Coordinates of C-alpha atoms in Angstrom, one line a residue:
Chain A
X19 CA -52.0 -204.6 -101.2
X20 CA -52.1 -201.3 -101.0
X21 CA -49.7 -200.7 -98.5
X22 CA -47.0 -202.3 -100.1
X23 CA -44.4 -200.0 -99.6
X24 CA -44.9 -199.3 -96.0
X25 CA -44.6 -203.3 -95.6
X26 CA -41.3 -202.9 -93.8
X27 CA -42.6 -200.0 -91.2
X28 CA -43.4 -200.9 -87.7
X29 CA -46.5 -200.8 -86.6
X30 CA -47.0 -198.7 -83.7
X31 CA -50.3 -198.0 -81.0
X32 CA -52.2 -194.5 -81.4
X33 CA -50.3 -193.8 -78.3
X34 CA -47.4 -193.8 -79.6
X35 CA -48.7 -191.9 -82.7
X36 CA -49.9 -188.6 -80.9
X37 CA -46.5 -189.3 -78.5
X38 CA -44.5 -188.6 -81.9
X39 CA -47.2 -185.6 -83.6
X40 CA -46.2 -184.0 -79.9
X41 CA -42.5 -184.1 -79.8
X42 CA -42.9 -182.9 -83.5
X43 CA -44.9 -180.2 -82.6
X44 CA -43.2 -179.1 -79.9
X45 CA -39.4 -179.0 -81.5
X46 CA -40.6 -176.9 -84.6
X47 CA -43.4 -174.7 -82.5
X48 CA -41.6 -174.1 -79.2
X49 CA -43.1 -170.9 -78.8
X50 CA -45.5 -168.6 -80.7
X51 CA -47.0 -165.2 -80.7
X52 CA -50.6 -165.6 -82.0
X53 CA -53.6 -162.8 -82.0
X54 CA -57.3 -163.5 -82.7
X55 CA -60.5 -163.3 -80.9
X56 CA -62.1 -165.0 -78.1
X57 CA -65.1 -167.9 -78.6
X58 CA -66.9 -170.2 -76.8
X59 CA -65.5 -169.2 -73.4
X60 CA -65.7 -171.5 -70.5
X61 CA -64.4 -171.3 -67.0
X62 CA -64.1 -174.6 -65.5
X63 CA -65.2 -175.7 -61.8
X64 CA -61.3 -175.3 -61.0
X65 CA -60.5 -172.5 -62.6
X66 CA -58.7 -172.8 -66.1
X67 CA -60.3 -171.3 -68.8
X68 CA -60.8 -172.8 -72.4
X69 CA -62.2 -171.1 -75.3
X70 CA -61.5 -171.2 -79.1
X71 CA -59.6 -168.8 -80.8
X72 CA -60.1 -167.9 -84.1
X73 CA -59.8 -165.6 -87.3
X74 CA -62.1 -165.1 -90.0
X75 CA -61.0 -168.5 -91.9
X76 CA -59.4 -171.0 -88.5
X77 CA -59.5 -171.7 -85.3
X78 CA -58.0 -173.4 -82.3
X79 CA -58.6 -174.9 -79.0
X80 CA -56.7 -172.6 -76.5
X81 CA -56.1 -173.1 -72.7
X82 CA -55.4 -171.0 -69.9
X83 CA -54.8 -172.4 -66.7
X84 CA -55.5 -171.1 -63.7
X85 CA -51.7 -170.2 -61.9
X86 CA -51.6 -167.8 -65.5
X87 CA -55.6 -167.1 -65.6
X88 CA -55.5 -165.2 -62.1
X89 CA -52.8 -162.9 -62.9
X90 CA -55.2 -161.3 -65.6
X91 CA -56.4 -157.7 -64.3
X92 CA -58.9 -157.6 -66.9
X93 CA -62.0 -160.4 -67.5
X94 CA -61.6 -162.3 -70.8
X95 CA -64.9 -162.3 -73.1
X96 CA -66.6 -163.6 -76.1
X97 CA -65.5 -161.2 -78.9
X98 CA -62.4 -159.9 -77.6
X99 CA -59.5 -159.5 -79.5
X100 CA -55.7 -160.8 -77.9
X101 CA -52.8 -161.5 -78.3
X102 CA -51.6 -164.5 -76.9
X103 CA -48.1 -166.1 -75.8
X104 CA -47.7 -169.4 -75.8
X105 CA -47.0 -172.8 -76.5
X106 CA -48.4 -175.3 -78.9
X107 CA -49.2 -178.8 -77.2
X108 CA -51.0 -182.4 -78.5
X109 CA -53.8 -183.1 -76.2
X110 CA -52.8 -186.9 -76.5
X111 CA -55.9 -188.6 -75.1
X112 CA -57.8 -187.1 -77.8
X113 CA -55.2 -186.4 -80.5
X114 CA -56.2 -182.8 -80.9
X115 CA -53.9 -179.9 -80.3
X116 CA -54.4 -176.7 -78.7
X117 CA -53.0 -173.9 -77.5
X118 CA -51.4 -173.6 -74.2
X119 CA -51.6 -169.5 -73.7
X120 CA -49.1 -168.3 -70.5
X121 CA -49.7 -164.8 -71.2
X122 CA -53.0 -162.8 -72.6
X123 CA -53.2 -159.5 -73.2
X124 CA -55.9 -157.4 -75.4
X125 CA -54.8 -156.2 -78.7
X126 CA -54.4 -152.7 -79.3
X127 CA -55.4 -151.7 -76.1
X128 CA -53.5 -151.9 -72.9
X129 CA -54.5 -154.2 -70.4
X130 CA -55.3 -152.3 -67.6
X131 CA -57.0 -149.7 -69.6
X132 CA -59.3 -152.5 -70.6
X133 CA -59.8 -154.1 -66.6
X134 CA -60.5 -150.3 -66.1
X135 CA -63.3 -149.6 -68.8
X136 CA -64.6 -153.3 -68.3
X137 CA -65.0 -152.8 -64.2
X138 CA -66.4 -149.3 -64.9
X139 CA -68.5 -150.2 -67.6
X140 CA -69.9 -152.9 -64.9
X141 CA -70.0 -151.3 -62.1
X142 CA -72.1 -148.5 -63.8
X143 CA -74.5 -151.0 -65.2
X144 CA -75.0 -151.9 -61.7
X145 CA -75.9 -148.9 -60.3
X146 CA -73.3 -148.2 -58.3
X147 CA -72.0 -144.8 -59.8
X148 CA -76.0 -143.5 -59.6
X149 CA -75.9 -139.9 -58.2
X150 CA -79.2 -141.3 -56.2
X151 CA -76.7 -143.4 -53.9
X152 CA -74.3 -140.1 -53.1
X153 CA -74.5 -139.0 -50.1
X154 CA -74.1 -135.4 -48.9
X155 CA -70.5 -134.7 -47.5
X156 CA -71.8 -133.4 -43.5
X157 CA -71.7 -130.0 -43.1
X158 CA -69.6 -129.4 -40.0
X159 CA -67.6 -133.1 -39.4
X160 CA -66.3 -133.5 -35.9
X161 CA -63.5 -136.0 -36.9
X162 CA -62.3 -136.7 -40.4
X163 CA -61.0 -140.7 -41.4
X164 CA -58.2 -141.0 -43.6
X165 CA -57.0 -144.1 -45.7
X166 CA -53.7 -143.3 -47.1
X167 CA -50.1 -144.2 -46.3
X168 CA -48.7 -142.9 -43.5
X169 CA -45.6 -141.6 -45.6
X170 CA -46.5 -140.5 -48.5
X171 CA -48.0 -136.8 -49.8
X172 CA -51.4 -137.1 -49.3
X173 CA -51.0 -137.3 -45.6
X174 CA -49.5 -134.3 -45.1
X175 CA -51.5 -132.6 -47.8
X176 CA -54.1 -133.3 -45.7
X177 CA -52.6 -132.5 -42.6
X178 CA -51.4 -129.0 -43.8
X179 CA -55.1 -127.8 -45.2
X180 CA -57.0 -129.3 -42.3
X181 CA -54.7 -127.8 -39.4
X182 CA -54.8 -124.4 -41.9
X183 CA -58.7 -124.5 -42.1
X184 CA -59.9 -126.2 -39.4
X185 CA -57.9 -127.6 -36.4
X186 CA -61.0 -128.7 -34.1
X187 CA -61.5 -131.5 -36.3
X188 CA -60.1 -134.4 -35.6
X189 CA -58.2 -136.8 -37.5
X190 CA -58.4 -140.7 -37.3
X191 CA -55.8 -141.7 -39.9
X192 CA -55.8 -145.2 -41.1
X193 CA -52.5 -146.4 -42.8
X194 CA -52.2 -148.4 -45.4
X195 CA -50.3 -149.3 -48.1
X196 CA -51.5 -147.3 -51.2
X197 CA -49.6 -149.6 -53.9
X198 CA -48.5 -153.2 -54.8
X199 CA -50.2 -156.7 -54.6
X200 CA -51.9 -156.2 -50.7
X201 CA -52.6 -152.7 -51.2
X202 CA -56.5 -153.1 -52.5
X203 CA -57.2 -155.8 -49.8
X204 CA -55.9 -152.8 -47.0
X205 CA -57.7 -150.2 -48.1
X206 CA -61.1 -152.0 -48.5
X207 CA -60.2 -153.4 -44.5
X208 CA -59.2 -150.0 -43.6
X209 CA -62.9 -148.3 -44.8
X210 CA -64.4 -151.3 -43.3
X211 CA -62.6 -150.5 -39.7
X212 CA -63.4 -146.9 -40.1
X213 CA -67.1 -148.2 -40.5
X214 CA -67.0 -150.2 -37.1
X215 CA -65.4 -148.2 -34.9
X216 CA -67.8 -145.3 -35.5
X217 CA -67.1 -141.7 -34.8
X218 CA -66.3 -140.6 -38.1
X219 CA -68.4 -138.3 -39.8
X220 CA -66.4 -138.5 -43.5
X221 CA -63.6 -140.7 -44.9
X222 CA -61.1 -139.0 -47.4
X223 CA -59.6 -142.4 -49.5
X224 CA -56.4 -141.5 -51.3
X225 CA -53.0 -141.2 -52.6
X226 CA -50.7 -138.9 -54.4
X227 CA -49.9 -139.3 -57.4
X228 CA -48.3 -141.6 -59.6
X229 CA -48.4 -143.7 -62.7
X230 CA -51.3 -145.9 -64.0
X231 CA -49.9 -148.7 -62.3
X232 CA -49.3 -146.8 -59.5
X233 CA -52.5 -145.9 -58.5
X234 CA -54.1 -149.2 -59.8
X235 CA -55.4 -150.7 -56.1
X236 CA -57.7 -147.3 -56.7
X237 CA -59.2 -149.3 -59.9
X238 CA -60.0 -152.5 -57.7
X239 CA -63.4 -154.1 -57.5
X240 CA -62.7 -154.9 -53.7
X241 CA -62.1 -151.1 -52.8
X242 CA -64.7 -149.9 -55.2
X243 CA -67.0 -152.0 -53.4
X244 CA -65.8 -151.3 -50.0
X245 CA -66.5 -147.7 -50.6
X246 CA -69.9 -148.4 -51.7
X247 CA -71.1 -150.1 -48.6
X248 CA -69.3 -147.3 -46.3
X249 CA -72.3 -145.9 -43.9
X250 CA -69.9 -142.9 -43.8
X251 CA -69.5 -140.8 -46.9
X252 CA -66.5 -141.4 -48.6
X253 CA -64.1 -138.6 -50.7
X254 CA -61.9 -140.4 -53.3
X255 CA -58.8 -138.0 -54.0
X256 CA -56.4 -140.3 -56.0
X257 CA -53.2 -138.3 -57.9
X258 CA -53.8 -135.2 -59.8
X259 CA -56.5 -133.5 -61.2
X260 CA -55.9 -135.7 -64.3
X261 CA -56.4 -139.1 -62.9
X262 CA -59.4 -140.8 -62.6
X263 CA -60.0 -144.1 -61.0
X264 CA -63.1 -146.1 -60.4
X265 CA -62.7 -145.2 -56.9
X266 CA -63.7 -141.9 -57.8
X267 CA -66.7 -142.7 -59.6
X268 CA -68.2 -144.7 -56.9
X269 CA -67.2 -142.5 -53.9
X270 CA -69.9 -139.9 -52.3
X271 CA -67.1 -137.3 -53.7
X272 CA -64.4 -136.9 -56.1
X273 CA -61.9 -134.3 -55.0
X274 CA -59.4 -133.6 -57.9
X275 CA -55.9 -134.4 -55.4
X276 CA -55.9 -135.2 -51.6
X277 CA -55.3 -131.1 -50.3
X278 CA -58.6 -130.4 -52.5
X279 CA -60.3 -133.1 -50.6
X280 CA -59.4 -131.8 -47.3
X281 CA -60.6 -128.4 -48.4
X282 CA -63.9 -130.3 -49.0
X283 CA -64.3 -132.3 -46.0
X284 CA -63.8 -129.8 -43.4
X285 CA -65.3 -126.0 -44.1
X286 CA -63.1 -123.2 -43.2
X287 CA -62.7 -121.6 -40.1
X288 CA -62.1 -118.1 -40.7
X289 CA -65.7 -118.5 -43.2
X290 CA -67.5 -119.3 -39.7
X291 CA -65.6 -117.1 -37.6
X292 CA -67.3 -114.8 -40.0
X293 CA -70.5 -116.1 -40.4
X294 CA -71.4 -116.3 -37.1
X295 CA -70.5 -111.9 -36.0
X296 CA -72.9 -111.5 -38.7
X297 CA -75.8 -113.6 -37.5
X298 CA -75.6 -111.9 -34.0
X299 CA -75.6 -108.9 -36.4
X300 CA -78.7 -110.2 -37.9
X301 CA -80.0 -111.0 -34.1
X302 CA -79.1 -107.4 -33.0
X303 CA -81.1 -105.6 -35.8
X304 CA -84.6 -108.3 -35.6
X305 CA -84.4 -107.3 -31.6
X306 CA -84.6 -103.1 -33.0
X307 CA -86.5 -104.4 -35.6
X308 CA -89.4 -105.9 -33.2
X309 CA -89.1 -102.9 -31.0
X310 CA -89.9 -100.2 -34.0
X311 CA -92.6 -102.8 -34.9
X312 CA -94.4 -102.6 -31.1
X313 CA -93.8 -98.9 -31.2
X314 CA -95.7 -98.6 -34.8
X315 CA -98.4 -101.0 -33.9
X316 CA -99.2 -98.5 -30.2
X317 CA -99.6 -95.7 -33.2
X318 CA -102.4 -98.0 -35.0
X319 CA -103.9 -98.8 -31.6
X320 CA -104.0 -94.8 -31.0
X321 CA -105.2 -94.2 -34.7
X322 CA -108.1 -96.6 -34.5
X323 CA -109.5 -95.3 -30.9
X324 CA -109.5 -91.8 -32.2
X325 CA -111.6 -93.0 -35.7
X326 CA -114.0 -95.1 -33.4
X327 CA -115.0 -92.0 -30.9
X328 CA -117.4 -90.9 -34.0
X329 CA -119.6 -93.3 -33.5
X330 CA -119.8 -92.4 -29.8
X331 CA -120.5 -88.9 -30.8
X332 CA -123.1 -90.0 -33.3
X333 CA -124.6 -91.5 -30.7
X334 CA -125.5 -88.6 -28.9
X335 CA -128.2 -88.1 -31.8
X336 CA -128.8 -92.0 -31.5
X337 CA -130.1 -92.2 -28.1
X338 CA -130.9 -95.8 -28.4
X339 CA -127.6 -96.9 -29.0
X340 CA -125.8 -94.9 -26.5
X341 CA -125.5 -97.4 -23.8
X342 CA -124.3 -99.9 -25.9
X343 CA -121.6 -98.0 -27.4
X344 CA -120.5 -95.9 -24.0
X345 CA -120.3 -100.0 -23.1
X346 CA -118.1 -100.9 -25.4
X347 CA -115.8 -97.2 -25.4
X348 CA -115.0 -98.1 -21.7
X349 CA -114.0 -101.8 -22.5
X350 CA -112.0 -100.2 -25.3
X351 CA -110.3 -98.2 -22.9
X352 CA -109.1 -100.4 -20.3
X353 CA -108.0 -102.6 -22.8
X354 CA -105.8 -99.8 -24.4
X355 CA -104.7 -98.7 -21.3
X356 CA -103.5 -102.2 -20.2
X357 CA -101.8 -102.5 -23.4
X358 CA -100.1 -98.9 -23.3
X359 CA -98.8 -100.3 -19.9
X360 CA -97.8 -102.9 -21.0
X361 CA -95.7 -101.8 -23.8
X362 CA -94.5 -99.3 -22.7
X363 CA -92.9 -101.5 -19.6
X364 CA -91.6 -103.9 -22.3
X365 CA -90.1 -101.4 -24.5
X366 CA -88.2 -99.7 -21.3
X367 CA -87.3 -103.2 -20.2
X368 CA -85.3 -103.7 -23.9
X369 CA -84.3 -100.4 -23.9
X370 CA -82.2 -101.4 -21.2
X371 CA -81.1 -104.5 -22.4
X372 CA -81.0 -104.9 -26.0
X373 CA -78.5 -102.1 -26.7
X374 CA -75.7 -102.9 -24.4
X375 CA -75.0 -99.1 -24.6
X376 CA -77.5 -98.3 -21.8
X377 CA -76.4 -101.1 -19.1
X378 CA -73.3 -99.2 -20.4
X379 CA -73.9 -96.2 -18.4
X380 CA -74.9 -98.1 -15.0
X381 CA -78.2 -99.5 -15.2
X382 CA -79.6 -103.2 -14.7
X383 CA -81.8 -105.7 -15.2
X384 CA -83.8 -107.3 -12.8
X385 CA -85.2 -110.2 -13.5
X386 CA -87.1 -112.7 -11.1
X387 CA -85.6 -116.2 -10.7
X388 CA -89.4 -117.5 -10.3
X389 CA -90.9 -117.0 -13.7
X390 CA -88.1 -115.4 -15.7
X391 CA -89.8 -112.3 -16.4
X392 CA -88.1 -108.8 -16.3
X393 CA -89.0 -106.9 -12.9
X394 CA -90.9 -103.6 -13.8
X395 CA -92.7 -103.3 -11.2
X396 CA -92.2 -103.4 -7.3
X397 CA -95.7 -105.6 -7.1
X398 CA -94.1 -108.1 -9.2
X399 CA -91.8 -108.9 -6.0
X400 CA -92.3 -110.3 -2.6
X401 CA -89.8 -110.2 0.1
X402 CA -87.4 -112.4 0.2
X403 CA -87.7 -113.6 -3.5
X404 CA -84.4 -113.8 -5.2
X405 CA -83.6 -112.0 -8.2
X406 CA -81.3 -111.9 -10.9
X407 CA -79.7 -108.7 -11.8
X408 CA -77.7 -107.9 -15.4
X409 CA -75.4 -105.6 -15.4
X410 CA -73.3 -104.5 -18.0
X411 CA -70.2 -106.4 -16.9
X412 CA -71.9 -109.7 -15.7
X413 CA -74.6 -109.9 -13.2
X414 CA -75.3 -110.8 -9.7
X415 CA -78.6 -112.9 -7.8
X416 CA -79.7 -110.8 -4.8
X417 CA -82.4 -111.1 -2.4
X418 CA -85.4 -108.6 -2.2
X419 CA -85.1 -107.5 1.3
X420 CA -87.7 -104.6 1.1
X421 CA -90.5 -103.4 -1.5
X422 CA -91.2 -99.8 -2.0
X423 CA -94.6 -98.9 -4.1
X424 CA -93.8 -95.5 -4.8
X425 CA -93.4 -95.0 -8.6
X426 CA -90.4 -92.5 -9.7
X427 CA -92.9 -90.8 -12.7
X428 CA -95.8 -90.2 -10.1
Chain B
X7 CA -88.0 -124.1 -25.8
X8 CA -85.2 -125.3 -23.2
X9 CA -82.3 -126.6 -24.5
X10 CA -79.0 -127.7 -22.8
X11 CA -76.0 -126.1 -24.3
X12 CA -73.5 -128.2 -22.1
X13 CA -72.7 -130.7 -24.4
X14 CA -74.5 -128.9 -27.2
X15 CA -72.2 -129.6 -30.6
X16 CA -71.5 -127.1 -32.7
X17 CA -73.5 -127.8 -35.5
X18 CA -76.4 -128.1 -33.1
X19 CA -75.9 -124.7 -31.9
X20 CA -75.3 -123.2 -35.4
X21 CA -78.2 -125.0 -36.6
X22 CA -79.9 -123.3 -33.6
X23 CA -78.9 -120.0 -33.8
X24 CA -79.7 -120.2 -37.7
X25 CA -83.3 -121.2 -36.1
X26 CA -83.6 -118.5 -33.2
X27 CA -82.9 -115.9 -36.3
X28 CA -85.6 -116.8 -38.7
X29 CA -87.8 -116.9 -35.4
X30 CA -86.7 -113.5 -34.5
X31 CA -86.5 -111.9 -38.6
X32 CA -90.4 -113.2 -38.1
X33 CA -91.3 -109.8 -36.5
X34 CA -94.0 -113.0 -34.6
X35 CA -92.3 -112.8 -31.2
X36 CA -93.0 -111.5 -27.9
X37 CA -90.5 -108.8 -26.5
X38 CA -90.1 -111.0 -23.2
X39 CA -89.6 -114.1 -26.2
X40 CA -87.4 -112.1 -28.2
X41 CA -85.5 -110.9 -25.2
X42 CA -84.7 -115.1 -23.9
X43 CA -84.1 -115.5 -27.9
X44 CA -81.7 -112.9 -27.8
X45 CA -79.7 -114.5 -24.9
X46 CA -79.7 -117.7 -26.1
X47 CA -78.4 -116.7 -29.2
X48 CA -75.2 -115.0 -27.7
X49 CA -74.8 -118.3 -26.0
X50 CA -74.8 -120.4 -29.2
X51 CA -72.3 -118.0 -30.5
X52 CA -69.4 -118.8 -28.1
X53 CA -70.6 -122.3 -28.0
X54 CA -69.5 -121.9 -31.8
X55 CA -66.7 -119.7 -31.0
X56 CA -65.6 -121.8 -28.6
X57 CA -65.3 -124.5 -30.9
X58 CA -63.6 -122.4 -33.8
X59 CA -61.0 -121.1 -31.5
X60 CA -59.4 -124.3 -31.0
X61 CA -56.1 -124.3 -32.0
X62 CA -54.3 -127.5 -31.9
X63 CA -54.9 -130.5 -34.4
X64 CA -55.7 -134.0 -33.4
X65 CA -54.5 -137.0 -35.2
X66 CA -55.2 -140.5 -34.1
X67 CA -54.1 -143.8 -35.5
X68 CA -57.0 -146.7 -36.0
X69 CA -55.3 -150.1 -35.5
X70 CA -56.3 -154.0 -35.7
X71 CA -54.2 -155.5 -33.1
X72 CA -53.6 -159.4 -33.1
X73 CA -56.6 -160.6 -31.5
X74 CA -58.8 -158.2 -34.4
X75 CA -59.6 -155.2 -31.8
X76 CA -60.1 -151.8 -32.8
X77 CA -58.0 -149.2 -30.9
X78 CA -57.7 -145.7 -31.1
X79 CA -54.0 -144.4 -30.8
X80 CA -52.5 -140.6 -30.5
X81 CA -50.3 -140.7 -33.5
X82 CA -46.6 -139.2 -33.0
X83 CA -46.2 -137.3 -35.4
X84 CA -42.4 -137.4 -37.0
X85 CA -40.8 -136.2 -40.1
X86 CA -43.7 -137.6 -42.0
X87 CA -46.7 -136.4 -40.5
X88 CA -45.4 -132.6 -39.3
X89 CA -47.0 -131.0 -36.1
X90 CA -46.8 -127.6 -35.8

């Protein structure tokens, strides 16, 4: 037989076999170290992941369940290189053994420097960092959201600059926490709330700042999403000028820390104080402006009637025509006359208004409550029509009690 | 064109008055146009003014209460969050 020596040795089931390869196994491999790449990768229905692990020359079945699978801020992947911790186990039921990883982590790269180049790399490939989707920060915003904590820097960063630059605007401050486990899930409820209660014309999201871990919930898919599907444009300001989250990438804005943010949500109001003395500068000198251009178009008007008498004195050697033209001279000068009259009522009319220097010295405007117009003439009233009179200190309504024709210049 | 300042905002009346300018730097207007132009311009100024001027900052808390309802709330502002 061939077997003779082993005569004496029990035999025993396969059961009991891969029972004693396991205890084996697990007294003289309690716990290992191993690094090597990612294969085959599947993700069960229930959530542990399997894949194969392997150098250039072996490989191994490896497990990670799903209690040790969800604590993983980065997405495992064909091709990438880890380090795992773990135990080595017999899969008994089919006498193969495998790795039992408890802790993954990428290999020469720290993990959350991977979730954050992974979740970038995939948001980008998405779309959802396309300057096409930014919308424009408002120009003047009425009230200003703000997700932060209610404790920490950023609020009253924020709080100093906006009362500084502009304290019409209102604040609706949403707090939240802006670190640890819940803190992604509250921000991305807090953008949403800001969303549904309306009335908020741009959200600054934010926090001081901090370390990497710190202002992780800023690198979250949920709050990177949340801020994409804000109606309302969103300013990420998270840390320093030095920090940059994915937050920032997707938001309408990136300010560089929350004060800088505030500086761009809300424009300052000494700048419009400002702005608008001179554009009722700019209104002041188009109302002179329009009146020099009147005056210089009644010179053309004079200009042309004096060139267009030749023809009238041609005429006299043109008998035939002289009807015609002495015709058309008259129509000419009515209509000049009406026009001279007419001007020269409008021009006294913003003579006394435009330049608050003349109602300075006493005089008024009367103006009819009927049609609007600027009373220059006595004929424009009736008896008993009221009128509205601007003086240079206010104004007064008054009723026309009598009408004289008599003109003061004859 | 008529246009009721009441509850005019005040980027509606700076959009306005930016309007009622390039109307007016035209040189195209009447004087009796220019002159209602005119008005209505210092109008939408201390509309703006108005606006500007205000002093005092407004914060307000947005809370979820139990039932999931939205509600506006003055915040009191303590150590943390300074009033002037």
């Amino acid at each position: 037989m061939l077997f003779t020596g082993l005569n004496n040795t029990a035999v025993i089931t396969v059961s009991e076999l891969n029972r004693q390869v396991s205890s084996i196994i697990g007294l003289n491999l309690p716990w290992v170290r191993i690094r090597g790449e990612i294969s085959n990768l599947k993700i069960s229905a229930s959530q542990h992941v399997y894949f194969t692990l392997k150098d250039s020359e072996s490989q191994v079945s490896t497990v990670l369940f799903r209690s040790a699978a969800s604590k993983l801020k980065f997405r495992l992947e064909d091709g990438l290189e880890v380090i795992i911790a773990g135990e080595v186990g017999l899969y008994e039921k089919r006498g193969e053994f495998r790795l039992v990883a408890q802790a993954l982590e990428p290999a020469g790269i720290g993990a959350l420097q991977l979730a954050f180049e992974q979740l970038k790399a995939r948001l980008e490939a998405e779309g959802l960092f396309a300057a096409s989707r930014k919308r424009a920060i408002p120009r003047f915003p009425l009230a200003i959201g703000v997700v932060t904590s209610d404790r920490g820097a950023a609020i009253r960063d924020i709080l100093n600059i906006l009362r500084r630059r502009m304290p019409a605007v209102k604040i609706i401050l949403v707090p939240v926490p802006v670190q640890g486990e819940d803190a992604p899930a509250a921000i991305a409820a807090a953008l949403r709330d800001l969303n549904e209660a309306g009335n908020t014309d741009v959200i600054i999201v934010g926090r001081g700042g901090g370390s990497l871990e710190d202002l992780w919930a800023f690198n979250e898919e949920i709050v990177a999403r949340a801020i994409a599907v804000s109606a309302i444009p969103v300013i990420s300001a998270v840390g320093h000028e030095t920090d940059f989250t994915i937050s920032d990438f997707v938001a309408d804005m990136r300010a560089p820390t929350p004060s800088a943010a505030a500086e761009l949500a809300a424009p300052d109001r000494a700048e419009l104080q400002r702005d608008i003395l001179m554009k009722m500068k700019r209104v002041r000198s188009s109302m002179f402006a329009l009146l020099q251009l009147r005056q210089s178009e009644l010179r053309v008007i004079h200009e042309g009637y004096v060139l267009r008498r030749f023809p009238e004195e041609l005429a006299e050697y043109h008998n035939a025509l002289q009807n015609s033209i002495t015709v058309l001279d008259n129509l000419f000068r009515t209509s000049l006359a009406a026009m001279e009259s007419k001007f020269i009522s409008s021009v006294s009319a913003l003579d006394m208004l435009s330049p608050l220097a003349t109602l300075q010295r006493g005089y008024g405007i009367v103006r009819s409550i009927v049609d609007g117009r600027i009373v220059k003439h006595s004929d424009q009233l009736a008896i008993g029509e009221e009128v509205d009179v601007i003086l240079f200190q206010g104004g007064f309504k008054g009723n026309v009690t009598e009408v004289r024709n008599e003109s003061l210049h004859g | 064109m008529k246009v009721s300042m009441d509850n005019m905002s005040y980027e509606d009346a700076f959009e306005r008055l930016e309007n009622i300018i390039a109307e007016m730097e035209s040189g195209q207007l009447s004087l009796d146009t220019a002159l209602q132009k005119f008005e209505e311009a210092i109008k939408l100024s201390r509309i703006c003014r108005s606006f500007l001027d205000k002093a005092r900052q407004r914060v307000d808390l947005l809370l979820r209460d139990e039932e999931g309802h939205l509600s506006l709330e003055q915040a009191l502002l303590g150590e943390d969050l300074p009033s002037d």
